[in-house]
Short mmCIF file of C-alpha atoms in Angstrom, two decimals:
data_model
loop_
_atom_site.label_atom_id
_atom_site.label_comp_id
_atom_site.label_asym_id
_atom_site.label_seq_id
_atom_site.Cartn_x
_atom_site.Cartn_y
_atom_site.Cartn_z
CA MET A 9 102.65 79.18 84.95
CA GLU A 10 105.43 81.07 84.97
CA MET A 11 105.35 84.63 83.72
CA THR A 12 107.53 85.92 80.88
CA ARG A 13 106.76 89.42 81.26
CA ASP A 14 107.77 92.66 83.05
CA LEU A 15 104.29 94.61 83.82
CA ALA A 16 105.00 97.58 85.34
CA ASN A 17 105.26 99.97 82.58
CA PRO A 18 101.87 98.26 80.77
CA TRP A 19 100.24 98.16 84.22
CA ARG A 20 100.32 102.06 84.71
CA ALA A 21 99.77 102.86 81.53
CA HIS A 22 97.43 101.30 80.53
CA ARG A 23 95.43 100.07 83.80
CA HIS A 24 92.76 103.17 84.10
CA HIS A 25 91.53 102.46 80.57
CA LEU A 26 91.07 98.78 80.76
CA VAL A 27 89.24 99.32 84.20
CA GLY A 28 86.75 102.01 82.79
CA LEU A 29 86.41 99.73 79.33
CA ALA A 30 85.54 96.71 81.90
CA LEU A 31 83.30 98.92 84.22
CA ARG A 32 80.89 100.38 81.36
CA MET A 33 80.21 96.29 80.40
CA LEU A 34 80.15 94.73 83.56
CA GLY A 35 78.76 97.77 86.02
CA ASP A 36 80.73 96.27 88.65
CA VAL A 37 84.04 97.80 89.92
CA GLY A 38 84.97 94.10 91.58
CA ALA A 39 84.33 92.36 88.58
CA ALA A 40 85.89 95.11 86.17
CA GLU A 41 89.16 95.17 88.41
CA ASP A 42 89.40 91.32 88.21
CA VAL A 43 88.93 91.17 84.69
CA VAL A 44 91.64 93.70 84.08
CA GLN A 45 94.04 91.37 86.38
CA GLU A 46 93.24 88.80 84.07
CA ALA A 47 93.67 90.39 81.10
CA PHE A 48 97.35 91.50 82.43
CA THR A 49 98.28 87.57 83.95
CA ARG A 50 97.48 86.57 80.15
CA LEU A 51 99.87 89.62 78.84
CA ALA A 52 102.53 88.40 81.27
CA ARG A 53 102.47 84.93 79.47
CA THR A 54 102.13 85.96 76.33
CA PRO A 55 105.96 87.71 75.01
CA ASP A 56 104.78 88.45 71.29
CA VAL A 57 102.83 91.43 71.71
CA ASP A 58 103.00 94.28 69.27
CA ASP A 59 100.68 96.74 70.95
CA ASP A 60 100.08 95.83 74.82
CA ARG A 61 97.29 98.74 74.64
CA ALA A 62 95.31 97.09 71.65
CA TRP A 63 95.83 93.67 72.98
CA LEU A 64 94.81 94.05 76.34
CA THR A 65 91.75 95.93 74.95
CA THR A 66 90.74 93.04 73.14
CA VAL A 67 91.17 90.39 75.89
CA THR A 68 89.38 92.46 78.30
CA ALA A 69 86.63 93.06 76.06
CA HIS A 70 86.74 89.21 75.44
CA LEU A 71 86.23 88.52 79.25
CA CYS A 72 83.86 90.97 79.74
CA LEU A 73 81.58 89.14 77.22
CA ASP A 74 81.94 86.19 78.62
CA GLN A 75 81.08 87.40 82.15
CA LEU A 76 77.98 88.74 80.12
CA ARG A 77 77.17 85.78 78.51
CA SER A 78 77.34 83.87 81.94
CA ALA A 79 75.74 86.22 83.60
CA ARG A 80 72.47 86.04 80.96
CA MET A 81 72.51 82.81 81.28
CA ARG A 82 72.06 82.77 84.96
CA ARG A 83 69.38 85.35 84.67
CA GLU A 84 71.64 88.01 86.69
CA THR A 85 71.97 91.30 86.56
CA PRO A 86 75.46 93.14 86.98
CA ALA A 87 75.58 95.61 89.93
CA ASP A 88 75.27 99.04 89.86
CA PRO A 89 77.72 100.26 90.59
CA LEU A 90 76.21 104.18 91.71
CA ASP A 91 75.02 102.90 94.92
CA LEU A 92 76.92 105.16 96.63
CA THR A 93 74.98 107.99 94.99
CA ASP A 94 72.22 107.85 96.97
CA GLN A 95 74.22 109.73 99.55
CA ILE A 96 75.38 112.19 97.63
CA SER A 97 74.36 115.59 99.14
CA LEU A 98 74.80 118.69 96.64
CA THR A 99 74.26 121.35 99.50
CA GLN A 100 75.55 124.73 98.21
CA PRO A 101 78.49 126.69 100.44
CA PRO A 102 76.87 128.76 103.18
CA ASP A 103 76.77 131.41 101.09
CA ALA A 104 74.78 130.62 98.16
CA ASP A 105 71.93 132.08 96.85
CA PRO A 106 69.03 128.96 97.31
CA ALA A 107 67.91 129.49 93.85
CA ASP A 108 71.01 128.39 92.50
CA ARG A 109 70.95 125.07 94.44
CA VAL A 110 71.61 122.15 92.11
CA THR A 111 70.52 118.39 92.17
CA LEU A 112 71.04 115.25 90.60
CA ASP A 113 68.32 114.30 88.90
CA GLN A 114 67.64 110.67 89.82
CA GLU A 115 66.57 109.74 85.97
CA VAL A 116 69.58 111.49 85.04
CA GLN A 117 71.65 109.49 87.64
CA GLY A 118 70.69 106.06 86.26
CA ALA A 119 69.62 106.51 82.16
CA MET A 120 72.92 104.97 80.49
CA PHE A 121 73.37 102.14 83.40
CA VAL A 122 69.69 101.25 82.82
CA VAL A 123 69.74 101.27 78.91
CA LEU A 124 73.14 98.98 79.09
CA GLN A 125 71.45 96.67 81.10
CA ARG A 126 68.62 96.36 78.31
CA LEU A 127 71.03 95.58 75.53
CA SER A 128 72.18 91.82 74.74
CA PRO A 129 76.04 91.42 75.62
CA ALA A 130 76.91 91.55 71.90
CA GLU A 131 75.26 94.53 71.58
CA ARG A 132 76.80 96.46 74.51
CA VAL A 133 80.49 94.88 73.62
CA ALA A 134 79.67 96.62 70.18
CA PHE A 135 78.64 99.75 71.13
CA ILE A 136 81.32 100.55 73.98
CA LEU A 137 84.08 99.04 72.03
CA HIS A 138 83.21 101.33 69.21
CA ASP A 139 81.40 104.38 70.23
CA VAL A 140 83.09 104.76 73.55
CA PHE A 141 86.94 103.36 72.66
CA SER A 142 86.51 103.85 69.21
CA LEU A 143 87.95 100.52 68.21
CA PRO A 144 87.17 99.39 64.76
CA PHE A 145 84.91 96.96 63.43
CA GLU A 146 87.78 94.83 62.33
CA THR A 147 88.71 93.99 65.88
CA ILE A 148 85.24 93.62 67.31
CA ALA A 149 84.89 91.18 65.09
CA GLU A 150 87.19 89.33 66.10
CA THR A 151 86.40 89.66 69.78
CA LEU A 152 82.51 88.83 68.87
CA GLY A 153 83.13 86.31 66.64
CA ARG A 154 80.79 87.50 64.35
CA PRO A 155 81.17 89.15 60.86
CA ILE A 156 82.25 93.04 60.61
CA GLY A 157 78.88 93.72 59.19
CA THR A 158 76.92 92.14 61.94
CA CYS A 159 78.83 94.17 64.13
CA ARG A 160 77.66 97.14 62.70
CA GLN A 161 74.38 96.22 62.61
CA LEU A 162 74.51 95.33 66.76
CA ALA A 163 76.11 98.81 67.57
CA ARG A 164 73.80 100.66 65.23
CA ARG A 165 70.83 98.75 67.38
CA ALA A 166 72.54 99.78 70.59
CA ARG A 167 73.10 103.44 69.59
CA GLN A 168 69.38 103.23 68.78
CA LYS A 169 68.32 102.69 72.14
CA ILE A 170 70.48 104.50 73.93
CA ALA A 171 69.49 107.42 71.72
CA ALA A 172 65.84 107.25 72.64
CA ALA A 173 66.52 106.79 76.03
CA GLU A 174 68.88 110.10 76.23
CA SER A 175 65.84 111.90 74.38
CA SER A 176 64.12 111.60 77.80
CA SER A 177 66.96 112.95 79.34
CA LYS A 178 69.20 115.62 80.09
CA THR A 179 72.79 114.12 79.60
CA VAL A 180 75.14 115.67 77.59
CA ALA A 181 78.56 114.67 76.92
CA GLN A 182 81.10 117.22 76.54
CA GLU A 183 84.78 116.68 75.26
CA GLN A 184 86.02 119.36 77.51
CA HIS A 185 84.61 117.71 80.17
CA HIS A 186 86.30 114.24 79.33
CA GLU A 187 89.50 116.14 79.55
CA VAL A 188 89.41 117.96 82.56
CA THR A 189 88.41 114.27 84.06
CA ARG A 190 90.98 112.47 82.71
CA THR A 191 93.53 115.22 83.66
CA PHE A 192 92.05 114.99 87.18
CA ILE A 193 92.30 111.21 87.64
CA GLU A 194 96.09 111.05 86.45
CA ALA A 195 97.16 114.21 88.95
CA CYS A 196 95.68 112.29 91.68
CA ALA A 197 96.87 108.99 90.59
CA GLY A 198 99.97 110.51 90.61
CA GLY A 199 100.21 112.57 93.43
CA ASP A 200 101.01 115.35 90.84
CA ILE A 201 99.61 118.40 92.80
CA VAL A 202 100.62 120.64 90.00
CA ALA A 203 98.63 119.51 87.58
CA LEU A 204 95.71 119.02 90.17
CA ALA A 205 96.01 122.82 90.99
CA ALA A 206 95.85 123.06 87.34
CA VAL A 207 92.05 122.09 86.62
CA LEU A 208 90.79 124.03 89.99
CA HIS A 209 89.03 127.62 89.53
CA GLU A 210 90.79 129.90 92.22
CA ASP A 211 87.53 129.94 93.99
CA ALA A 212 87.10 125.59 93.94
CA TRP A 213 85.15 124.19 96.63
CA GLY A 214 84.18 120.63 97.86
CA LEU A 215 82.04 119.15 99.87
CA ALA A 216 82.41 115.37 101.47
CA THR A 217 80.05 113.61 103.00
CA PHE A 218 80.28 110.22 104.64
CA LEU A 219 78.15 106.94 104.34
CA PRO A 220 75.79 106.68 107.93
CA GLY A 221 77.40 105.04 110.70
CA THR A 222 80.93 105.78 109.79
CA GLY A 223 81.50 108.77 112.40
CA PHE A 224 82.50 111.05 110.29
CA ASP A 225 81.51 115.00 109.76
CA PRO A 226 81.12 116.49 106.39
CA VAL A 227 84.29 117.99 105.12
CA LEU A 228 83.73 121.39 103.55
CA SER A 229 87.09 122.18 101.56
CA ARG A 230 87.44 126.06 100.26
CA GLY A 231 89.92 127.16 97.59
CA PRO A 232 92.38 125.14 95.74
CA GLN A 233 95.45 124.15 98.15
CA ASP A 234 92.22 122.94 101.07
CA ILE A 235 90.52 120.66 98.32
CA ILE A 236 94.14 118.95 97.17
CA ALA A 237 95.39 118.69 100.70
CA ASN A 238 91.90 116.27 101.47
CA LEU A 239 91.94 114.71 98.28
CA THR A 240 95.39 113.53 99.19
CA ARG A 241 93.95 112.19 102.38
CA TYR A 242 92.20 109.46 100.51
CA PHE A 243 93.71 109.09 96.98
CA ASP A 244 97.25 107.85 96.20
CA PRO A 245 98.78 105.38 93.46
CA GLU A 246 96.67 102.25 94.39
CA VAL A 247 93.37 103.70 94.16
CA THR A 248 91.85 103.13 90.98
CA MET A 249 89.61 106.01 89.46
CA VAL A 250 87.60 106.01 86.56
CA PRO A 251 84.51 107.81 84.70
CA HIS A 252 81.80 107.23 84.59
CA PRO A 253 79.01 108.12 81.82
CA ALA A 254 75.65 108.10 83.53
CA TYR A 255 75.73 111.73 84.98
CA GLY A 256 74.76 114.98 83.23
CA ARG A 257 77.92 116.45 85.06
CA PRO A 258 81.46 114.10 85.36
CA ALA A 259 81.32 111.64 87.78
CA ILE A 260 84.23 109.47 88.95
CA LEU A 261 84.24 106.13 90.87
CA SER A 262 87.05 105.25 93.19
CA SER A 263 87.25 102.03 94.48
CA ARG A 264 90.52 100.50 96.59
CA ASP A 265 91.18 96.39 96.63
CA ASN A 266 88.19 96.25 94.38
CA ARG A 267 85.96 97.99 96.55
CA LEU A 268 83.98 101.37 95.77
CA PHE A 269 84.93 103.51 98.62
CA ALA A 270 83.96 107.15 97.06
CA VAL A 271 82.11 109.01 94.01
CA LEU A 272 83.06 112.32 93.11
CA VAL A 273 80.94 114.57 90.70
CA LEU A 274 82.26 117.54 89.49
CA THR A 275 81.33 120.94 88.09
CA ILE A 276 83.17 122.15 85.25
CA ASP A 277 83.08 125.36 83.84
CA ASN A 278 85.39 126.77 81.13
CA GLY A 279 87.83 124.03 81.24
CA LEU A 280 87.84 124.67 85.39
CA ILE A 281 86.72 122.41 88.26
CA HIS A 282 84.82 124.85 90.27
CA ARG A 283 83.07 122.21 92.69
CA ILE A 284 83.48 118.99 94.21
CA ASP A 285 80.96 117.00 95.49
CA ALA A 286 81.73 113.46 97.03
CA VAL A 287 80.22 110.71 99.17
CA VAL A 288 82.64 108.71 100.79
CA ASP A 289 83.05 105.12 102.67
CA PRO A 290 85.90 105.46 104.82
CA THR A 291 85.65 101.81 106.30
CA ALA A 292 86.23 100.56 102.28
CA ASN A 293 89.22 102.72 101.81
CA SER A 294 92.28 101.20 104.39
CA PRO A 295 95.80 101.29 102.69
CA GLY A 296 97.33 98.24 103.39
#
């Protein structure tokens, strides 16, 4: 079918938002990318759209709901996008006090994803659209094809299940962390070195470890300039970076051509990134 719209501007403006939305619903980077691609394809064939972001969000949510229902019909479980995190080593720098060593609690890592898996497709969609992306229940009702009151009840049930699970974890959502993470992602995606440096503490450091068998030694970065130099080796506008809510600290999933190649875990204090722990699969990150 002939395309009728130029998607360059909407793609740049909304792709990361939509992939984040789809990833939270589907739990799979490749599936999320595919859904977003389909949403943009439909937008290209729909010339009369007043609000691209709202329209794309609704279509993406509806496509995700279809996939979730289909997966449940086949008794399939969505893939866990955090497989790479098993390889993350949160080693302290050589001069750190061993008493200050910080490790990720494995239960905290997967807590949110496990709970989302336990929700029904409708509960998951209602909760994510309303509580995560702040969409009104009127829009959610159109997506789910159910009354507004029912959608409120679905979101309430999902919220109760998640609250019950979070009561036994240490996961803390902080608005400041969300803002720093968003700025970090936008700076990496746009190659904005100035913006990237602005969110890094002057004493920031990072450790990148690579999957076994890839032949790469760990890379330790000290200071903003060293971190930026190493980041720009792996991240460009073709890389999709989305935050993930399943950590006590902010985490970012990075993919290229629908393949997850890196997980970054940020340590943020007073609005600045003090540390970046990363695990990288270089075989899945080959530009062009």
